[in-house]
C-alpha positions as protocol buffer text, in pm:
chain_id: "A"
residue {
  index: 1
  type: UNK
  ca { x: 2706 y: -881 z: 158 }
}
residue {
  index: 2
  type: UNK
  ca { x: 2439 y: -945 z: -108 }
}
residue {
  index: 3
  type: UNK
  ca { x: 2163 y: -1179 z: 17 }
}
residue {
  index: 4
  type: UNK
  ca { x: 2151 y: -1347 z: -323 }
}
residue {
  index: 5
  type: UNK
  ca { x: 2053 y: -1705 z: -381 }
}
residue {
  index: 6
  type: UNK
  ca { x: 2362 y: -1746 z: -607 }
}
residue {
  index: 7
  type: UNK
  ca { x: 2600 y: -1621 z: -351 }
}
residue {
  index: 8
  type: UNK
  ca { x: 2802 y: -1882 z: -160 }
}
residue {
  index: 9
  type: UNK
  ca { x: 2861 y: -1626 z: 129 }
}
residue {
  index: 10
  type: UNK
  ca { x: 2471 y: -1592 z: 155 }
}
residue {
  index: 11
  type: UNK
  ca { x: 2227 y: -1873 z: 42 }
}
residue {
  index: 12
  type: UNK
  ca { x: 2431 y: -2075 z: -228 }
}
residue {
  index: 13
  type: UNK
  ca { x: 2567 y: -2331 z: 49 }
}
residue {
  index: 14
  type: UNK
  ca { x: 2427 y: -2617 z: 226 }
}
residue {
  index: 15
  type: UNK
  ca { x: 2267 y: -2420 z: 518 }
}
residue {
  index: 16
  type: UNK
  ca { x: 2112 y: -2169 z: 260 }
}
residue {
  index: 17
  type: UNK
  ca { x: 1965 y: -2441 z: 41 }
}
residue {
  index: 18
  type: UNK
  ca { x: 1828 y: -2614 z: 352 }
}
residue {
  index: 19
  type: UNK
  ca { x: 1666 y: -2289 z: 478 }
}
residue {
  index: 20
  type: UNK
  ca { x: 1534 y: -2200 z: 127 }
}
residue {
  index: 21
  type: UNK
  ca { x: 1387 y: -2540 z: 94 }
}
residue {
  index: 22
  type: UNK
  ca { x: 1209 y: -2540 z: 428 }
}
residue {
  index: 23
  type: UNK
  ca { x: 1079 y: -2186 z: 387 }
}
residue {
  index: 24
  type: UNK
  ca { x: 952 y: -2254 z: 24 }
}
residue {
  index: 25
  type: UNK
  ca { x: 762 y: -2563 z: 125 }
}
residue {
  index: 26
  type: UNK
  ca { x: 598 y: -2364 z: 406 }
}
residue {
  index: 27
  type: UNK
  ca { x: 503 y: -2076 z: 179 }
}
residue {
  index: 28
  type: UNK
  ca { x: 347 y: -2315 z: -83 }
}
residue {
  index: 29
  type: UNK
  ca { x: 145 y: -2489 z: 193 }
}
residue {
  index: 30
  type: UNK
  ca { x: -12 y: -2169 z: 310 }
}
residue {
  index: 31
  type: UNK
  ca { x: -65 y: -1954 z: 1 }
}
residue {
  index: 32
  type: UNK
  ca { x: -402 y: -1991 z: -190 }
}
residue {
  index: 33
  type: UNK
  ca { x: -381 y: -2193 z: -511 }
}
residue {
  index: 34
  type: UNK
  ca { x: -463 y: -1910 z: -735 }
}
residue {
  index: 35
  type: UNK
  ca { x: -273 y: -1601 z: -884 }
}
residue {
  index: 36
  type: UNK
  ca { x: -230 y: -1331 z: -606 }
}
residue {
  index: 37
  type: UNK
  ca { x: -87 y: -1002 z: -556 }
}
residue {
  index: 38
  type: UNK
  ca { x: 206 y: -1063 z: -301 }
}
residue {
  index: 39
  type: UNK
  ca { x: 399 y: -804 z: -94 }
}
residue {
  index: 40
  type: UNK
  ca { x: 750 y: -964 z: -28 }
}
residue {
  index: 41
  type: UNK
  ca { x: 908 y: -746 z: 260 }
}
residue {
  index: 42
  type: UNK
  ca { x: 1278 y: -752 z: 262 }
}
residue {
  index: 43
  type: UNK
  ca { x: 1269 y: -969 z: -45 }
}
residue {
  index: 44
  type: UNK
  ca { x: 1628 y: -879 z: -161 }
}
residue {
  index: 45
  type: UNK
  ca { x: 1730 y: -1006 z: -497 }
}
residue {
  index: 46
  type: UNK
  ca { x: 1428 y: -1228 z: -532 }
}
residue {
  index: 47
  type: UNK
  ca { x: 1488 y: -1556 z: -350 }
}
residue {
  index: 48
  type: UNK
  ca { x: 1112 y: -1621 z: -319 }
}
residue {
  index: 49
  type: UNK
  ca { x: 982 y: -1356 z: -545 }
}
residue {
  index: 50
  type: UNK
  ca { x: 1118 y: -1517 z: -868 }
}
residue {
  index: 51
  type: UNK
  ca { x: 964 y: -1866 z: -802 }
}
residue {
  index: 52
  type: UNK
  ca { x: 641 y: -1703 z: -699 }
}
residue {
  index: 53
  type: UNK
  ca { x: 634 y: -1496 z: -1013 }
}
residue {
  index: 54
  type: UNK
  ca { x: 703 y: -1817 z: -1220 }
}
residue {
  index: 55
  type: UNK
  ca { x: 385 y: -1969 z: -1066 }
}
residue {
  index: 56
  type: UNK
  ca { x: 184 y: -1671 z: -1215 }
}
residue {
  index: 57
  type: UNK
  ca { x: 191 y: -1459 z: -883 }
}
residue {
  index: 58
  type: UNK
  ca { x: 233 y: -1077 z: -910 }
}
residue {
  index: 59
  type: UNK
  ca { x: 501 y: -982 z: -646 }
}
residue {
  index: 60
  type: UNK
  ca { x: 598 y: -646 z: -524 }
}
residue {
  index: 61
  type: UNK
  ca { x: 946 y: -662 z: -350 }
}
residue {
  index: 62
  type: UNK
  ca { x: 1014 y: -392 z: -92 }
}
residue {
  index: 63
  type: UNK
  ca { x: 1369 y: -363 z: 61 }
}
residue {
  index: 64
  type: UNK
  ca { x: 1602 y: -100 z: 183 }
}
residue {
  index: 65
  type: UNK
  ca { x: 1896 y: -259 z: 17 }
}
residue {
  index: 66
  type: UNK
  ca { x: 1924 y: -90 z: -334 }
}
residue {
  index: 67
  type: UNK
  ca { x: 2235 y: -303 z: -436 }
}
residue {
  index: 68
  type: UNK
  ca { x: 2018 y: -626 z: -387 }
}
residue {
  index: 69
  type: UNK
  ca { x: 1715 y: -490 z: -574 }
}
residue {
  index: 70
  type: UNK
  ca { x: 1940 y: -398 z: -861 }
}
residue {
  index: 71
  type: UNK
  ca { x: 2011 y: -762 z: -900 }
}
residue {
  index: 72
  type: UNK
  ca { x: 1633 y: -840 z: -914 }
}
residue {
  index: 73
  type: UNK
  ca { x: 1561 y: -558 z: -1159 }
}
residue {
  index: 74
  type: UNK
  ca { x: 1833 y: -697 z: -1396 }
}
residue {
  index: 75
  type: UNK
  ca { x: 1634 y: -1007 z: -1416 }
}
residue {
  index: 76
  type: UNK
  ca { x: 1333 y: -820 z: -1553 }
}
residue {
  index: 77
  type: UNK
  ca { x: 1048 y: -1063 z: -1464 }
}
residue {
  index: 78
  type: UNK
  ca { x: 724 y: -905 z: -1603 }
}
residue {
  index: 79
  type: UNK
  ca { x: 527 y: -1022 z: -1260 }
}
residue {
  index: 80
  type: UNK
  ca { x: 779 y: -849 z: -1025 }
}
residue {
  index: 81
  type: UNK
  ca { x: 768 y: -486 z: -910 }
}
residue {
  index: 82
  type: UNK
  ca { x: 1046 y: -343 z: -713 }
}
residue {
  index: 83
  type: UNK
  ca { x: 1024 y: -76 z: -448 }
}
residue {
  index: 84
  type: UNK
  ca { x: 1334 y: 53 z: -255 }
}
residue {
  index: 85
  type: UNK
  ca { x: 1236 y: 184 z: 75 }
}
residue {
  index: 86
  type: UNK
  ca { x: 1077 y: 139 z: 440 }
}
residue {
  index: 87
  type: UNK
  ca { x: 783 y: -86 z: 447 }
}
residue {
  index: 88
  type: UNK
  ca { x: 652 y: 111 z: 742 }
}
residue {
  index: 89
  type: UNK
  ca { x: 623 y: 418 z: 510 }
}
residue {
  index: 90
  type: UNK
  ca { x: 490 y: 217 z: 201 }
}
residue {
  index: 91
  type: UNK
  ca { x: 158 y: 347 z: 87 }
}
residue {
  index: 92
  type: UNK
  ca { x: 37 y: 145 z: -241 }
}
residue {
  index: 93
  type: UNK
  ca { x: -304 y: 223 z: -391 }
}
residue {
  index: 94
  type: UNK
  ca { x: -444 y: -130 z: -363 }
}
residue {
  index: 95
  type: UNK
  ca { x: -455 y: -411 z: -106 }
}
residue {
  index: 96
  type: UNK
  ca { x: -237 y: -739 z: -139 }
}
residue {
  index: 97
  type: UNK
  ca { x: -359 y: -1083 z: -132 }
}
residue {
  index: 98
  type: UNK
  ca { x: -71 y: -1207 z: 82 }
}
residue {
  index: 99
  type: UNK
  ca { x: 243 y: -1079 z: 245 }
}
residue {
  index: 100
  type: UNK
  ca { x: 579 y: -1260 z: 331 }
}
residue {
  index: 101
  type: UNK
  ca { x: 852 y: -1129 z: 543 }
}
residue {
  index: 102
  type: UNK
  ca { x: 1117 y: -1426 z: 541 }
}
residue {
  index: 103
  type: UNK
  ca { x: 1414 y: -1364 z: 760 }
}
residue {
  index: 104
  type: UNK
  ca { x: 1341 y: -996 z: 768 }
}
residue {
  index: 105
  type: UNK
  ca { x: 1069 y: -934 z: 1025 }
}
residue {
  index: 106
  type: UNK
  ca { x: 1339 y: -973 z: 1285 }
}
residue {
  index: 107
  type: UNK
  ca { x: 1504 y: -639 z: 1186 }
}
residue {
  index: 108
  type: UNK
  ca { x: 1181 y: -459 z: 1193 }
}
residue {
  index: 109
  type: UNK
  ca { x: 992 y: -334 z: 1517 }
}
residue {
  index: 110
  type: UNK
  ca { x: 747 y: -623 z: 1507 }
}
residue {
  index: 111
  type: UNK
  ca { x: 427 y: -466 z: 1649 }
}
residue {
  index: 112
  type: UNK
  ca { x: 468 y: -180 z: 1404 }
}
residue {
  index: 113
  type: UNK
  ca { x: 524 y: -431 z: 1119 }
}
residue {
  index: 114
  type: UNK
  ca { x: 215 y: -635 z: 1207 }
}
residue {
  index: 115
  type: UNK
  ca { x: -6 y: -323 z: 1220 }
}
residue {
  index: 116
  type: UNK
  ca { x: 128 y: -205 z: 879 }
}
residue {
  index: 117
  type: UNK
  ca { x: 87 y: -545 z: 709 }
}
residue {
  index: 118
  type: UNK
  ca { x: -252 y: -569 z: 842 }
}
residue {
  index: 119
  type: UNK
  ca { x: -345 y: -234 z: 677 }
}
residue {
  index: 120
  type: UNK
  ca { x: -181 y: -345 z: 337 }
}
residue {
  index: 121
  type: UNK
  ca { x: -380 y: -680 z: 317 }
}
residue {
  index: 122
  type: UNK
  ca { x: -724 y: -754 z: 195 }
}
residue {
  index: 123
  type: UNK
  ca { x: -959 y: -922 z: 446 }
}
residue {
  index: 124
  type: UNK
  ca { x: -880 y: -1288 z: 510 }
}
residue {
  index: 125
  type: UNK
  ca { x: -520 y: -1263 z: 345 }
}
residue {
  index: 126
  type: UNK
  ca { x: -210 y: -1453 z: 487 }
}
residue {
  index: 127
  type: UNK
  ca { x: 82 y: -1308 z: 637 }
}
residue {
  index: 128
  type: UNK
  ca { x: 388 y: -1543 z: 642 }
}
residue {
  index: 129
  type: UNK
  ca { x: 691 y: -1456 z: 836 }
}
residue {
  index: 130
  type: UNK
  ca { x: 992 y: -1595 z: 1033 }
}
residue {
  index: 131
  type: UNK
  ca { x: 1129 y: -1478 z: 1365 }
}
residue {
  index: 132
  type: UNK
  ca { x: 1387 y: -1601 z: 1622 }
}
residue {
  index: 133
  type: UNK
  ca { x: 1289 y: -1758 z: 1926 }
}
residue {
  index: 134
  type: UNK
  ca { x: 1404 y: -1633 z: 2270 }
}
residue {
  index: 135
  type: UNK
  ca { x: 1292 y: -1956 z: 2441 }
}
residue {
  index: 136
  type: UNK
  ca { x: 1496 y: -2178 z: 2227 }
}
residue {
  index: 137
  type: UNK
  ca { x: 1801 y: -2391 z: 2338 }
}
residue {
  index: 138
  type: UNK
  ca { x: 2029 y: -2196 z: 2104 }
}
residue {
  index: 139
  type: UNK
  ca { x: 1938 y: -1868 z: 2282 }
}
residue {
  index: 140
  type: UNK
  ca { x: 2003 y: -2028 z: 2602 }
}
residue {
  index: 141
  type: UNK
  ca { x: 2355 y: -2161 z: 2484 }
}
residue {
  index: 142
  type: UNK
  ca { x: 2446 y: -1823 z: 2351 }
}
residue {
  index: 143
  type: UNK
  ca { x: 2397 y: -1694 z: 2717 }
}
residue {
  index: 144
  type: UNK
  ca { x: 2615 y: -1964 z: 2847 }
}
residue {
  index: 145
  type: UNK
  ca { x: 2888 y: -1889 z: 2616 }
}
residue {
  index: 146
  type: UNK
  ca { x: 2870 y: -1510 z: 2698 }
}
residue {
  index: 147
  type: UNK
  ca { x: 2805 y: -1417 z: 2338 }
}
residue {
  index: 148
  type: UNK
  ca { x: 2566 y: -1157 z: 2440 }
}
residue {
  index: 149
  type: UNK
  ca { x: 2213 y: -1062 z: 2320 }
}
residue {
  index: 150
  type: UNK
  ca { x: 2116 y: -997 z: 1968 }
}
residue {
  index: 151
  type: UNK
  ca { x: 2105 y: -643 z: 1832 }
}
residue {
  index: 152
  type: UNK
  ca { x: 1729 y: -670 z: 1770 }
}
residue {
  index: 153
  type: UNK
  ca { x: 1441 y: -782 z: 1999 }
}
residue {
  index: 154
  type: UNK
  ca { x: 1339 y: -1124 z: 1981 }
}
residue {
  index: 155
  type: UNK
  ca { x: 1049 y: -1312 z: 2157 }
}
residue {
  index: 156
  type: UNK
  ca { x: 919 y: -1622 z: 2295 }
}
residue {
  index: 157
  type: UNK
  ca { x: 632 y: -1808 z: 2108 }
}
residue {
  index: 158
  type: UNK
  ca { x: 387 y: -1688 z: 2367 }
}
residue {
  index: 159
  type: UNK
  ca { x: 490 y: -1331 z: 2312 }
}
residue {
  index: 160
  type: UNK
  ca { x: 475 y: -1362 z: 1940 }
}
residue {
  index: 161
  type: UNK
  ca { x: 123 y: -1509 z: 1958 }
}
residue {
  index: 162
  type: UNK
  ca { x: 10 y: -1214 z: 2172 }
}
residue {
  index: 163
  type: UNK
  ca { x: 143 y: -965 z: 1933 }
}
residue {
  index: 164
  type: UNK
  ca { x: 15 y: -1139 z: 1628 }
}
residue {
  index: 165
  type: UNK
  ca { x: -340 y: -1151 z: 1777 }
}
residue {
  index: 166
  type: UNK
  ca { x: -326 y: -799 z: 1907 }
}
residue {
  index: 167
  type: UNK
  ca { x: -277 y: -684 z: 1546 }
}
residue {
  index: 168
  type: UNK
  ca { x: -589 y: -862 z: 1433 }
}
residue {
  index: 169
  type: UNK
  ca { x: -441 y: -1172 z: 1298 }
}
residue {
  index: 170
  type: UNK
  ca { x: -521 y: -1532 z: 1364 }
}
residue {
  index: 171
  type: UNK
  ca { x: -229 y: -1773 z: 1391 }
}
residue {
  index: 172
  type: UNK
  ca { x: -300 y: -2052 z: 1157 }
}
residue {
  index: 173
  type: UNK
  ca { x: 22 y: -2262 z: 1174 }
}
residue {
  index: 174
  type: UNK
  ca { x: 378 y: -2245 z: 1323 }
}
residue {
  index: 175
  type: UNK
  ca { x: 683 y: -2444 z: 1209 }
}
residue {
  index: 176
  type: UNK
  ca { x: 1007 y: -2461 z: 1390 }
}
residue {
  index: 177
  type: UNK
  ca { x: 1320 y: -2516 z: 1192 }
}
residue {
  index: 178
  type: UNK
  ca { x: 1699 y: -2469 z: 1184 }
}
residue {
  index: 179
  type: UNK
  ca { x: 1777 y: -2728 z: 1450 }
}
residue {
  index: 180
  type: UNK
  ca { x: 2149 y: -2718 z: 1399 }
}
residue {
  index: 181
  type: UNK
  ca { x: 2448 y: -2562 z: 1548 }
}
residue {
  index: 182
  type: UNK
  ca { x: 2597 y: -2411 z: 1230 }
}
residue {
  index: 183
  type: UNK
  ca { x: 2643 y: -2061 z: 1087 }
}
residue {
  index: 184
  type: UNK
  ca { x: 2390 y: -1919 z: 859 }
}
residue {
  index: 185
  type: UNK
  ca { x: 2626 y: -1966 z: 569 }
}
residue {
  index: 186
  type: UNK
  ca { x: 2780 y: -2293 z: 660 }
}
residue {
  index: 187
  type: UNK
  ca { x: 2855 y: -2554 z: 402 }
}
residue {
  index: 188
  type: UNK
  ca { x: 2926 y: -2824 z: 629 }
}
residue {
  index: 189
  type: UNK
  ca { x: 2821 y: -3168 z: 502 }
}
residue {
  index: 190
  type: UNK
  ca { x: 2673 y: -3228 z: 840 }
}
residue {
  index: 191
  type: UNK
  ca { x: 2391 y: -2975 z: 767 }
}
residue {
  index: 192
  type: UNK
  ca { x: 2198 y: -3266 z: 558 }
}
residue {
  index: 193
  type: UNK
  ca { x: 2238 y: -3495 z: 863 }
}
residue {
  index: 194
  type: UNK
  ca { x: 2092 y: -3244 z: 1107 }
}
residue {
  index: 195
  type: UNK
  ca { x: 1813 y: -3166 z: 842 }
}
residue {
  index: 196
  type: UNK
  ca { x: 1725 y: -3531 z: 813 }
}
residue {
  index: 197
  type: UNK
  ca { x: 1708 y: -3562 z: 1199 }
}
residue {
  index: 198
  type: UNK
  ca { x: 1496 y: -3261 z: 1214 }
}
residue {
  index: 199
  type: UNK
  ca { x: 1229 y: -3426 z: 985 }
}
residue {
  index: 200
  type: UNK
  ca { x: 1262 y: -3770 z: 1142 }
}
residue {
  index: 201
  type: UNK
  ca { x: 1235 y: -3666 z: 1498 }
}
residue {
  index: 202
  type: UNK
  ca { x: 947 y: -3420 z: 1428 }
}
residue {
  index: 203
  type: UNK
  ca { x: 1135 y: -3120 z: 1572 }
}
residue {
  index: 204
  type: UNK
  ca { x: 955 y: -2887 z: 1353 }
}
residue {
  index: 205
  type: UNK
  ca { x: 654 y: -2941 z: 1587 }
}
residue {
  index: 206
  type: UNK
  ca { x: 879 y: -2862 z: 1893 }
}
residue {
  index: 207
  type: UNK
  ca { x: 793 y: -2501 z: 1871 }
}
residue {
  index: 208
  type: UNK
  ca { x: 899 y: -2388 z: 2215 }
}
residue {
  index: 209
  type: UNK
  ca { x: 1263 y: -2495 z: 2165 }
}
residue {
  index: 210
  type: UNK
  ca { x: 1301 y: -2439 z: 1794 }
}
residue {
  index: 211
  type: UNK
  ca { x: 1573 y: -2157 z: 1728 }
}
residue {
  index: 212
  type: UNK
  ca { x: 1366 y: -2037 z: 1409 }
}
residue {
  index: 213
  type: UNK
  ca { x: 979 y: -2009 z: 1390 }
}
residue {
  index: 214
  type: UNK
  ca { x: 790 y: -1968 z: 1064 }
}
residue {
  index: 215
  type: UNK
  ca { x: 431 y: -1834 z: 1111 }
}
residue {
  index: 216
  type: UNK
  ca { x: 138 y: -1836 z: 902 }
}
residue {
  index: 217
  type: UNK
  ca { x: -118 y: -1578 z: 1013 }
}
residue {
  index: 218
  type: UNK
  ca { x: -440 y: -1453 z: 857 }
}
residue {
  index: 219
  type: UNK
  ca { x: -594 y: -1118 z: 878 }
}
residue {
  index: 220
  type: UNK
  ca { x: -935 y: -1141 z: 1043 }
}
């Protein structure tokens, strides 16, 4: 599956548009208001690289999925550079002003990723990333339904904070989201109802039980 913003089996559905909007708002709140050199880890076909480039940022997208990167290359934006490979092996000749790992950090050994990103960032630069929450109600419900564990490690908010700080980052903000019992590509009209409840009830601040967490960390 191509994780493209225009693919109805990926992000072009109610659930995908909800996540993209929530994530984009968080990104905009925590990036400096000036042109930046941004590393987009697992950026696929440019869901966030393209709008960031349109704002004047210079974005390097790194991903292991060549087919997704081919879609981004075809768009030919002058502010976007594309690199196919493993970020843990990435060795650019300059430091980035910010880094993103949106819905991709969960697939990478997190302590290794944090250490690598720290080495790629300039001092004081932000790292914005999402991760699943092992303490959430959804993880507990999956256990009750005998759906088994995920194929990759996930952590509690306390464990995530310890790892972030151990990698010489400071946590500046955390947002909870995806408070809804739907598949990642659901087109249910109830998505908007749950999204409205998430905002009205302030669930994004209820970090301990939120299924997804979005962190804004800053290199010390």
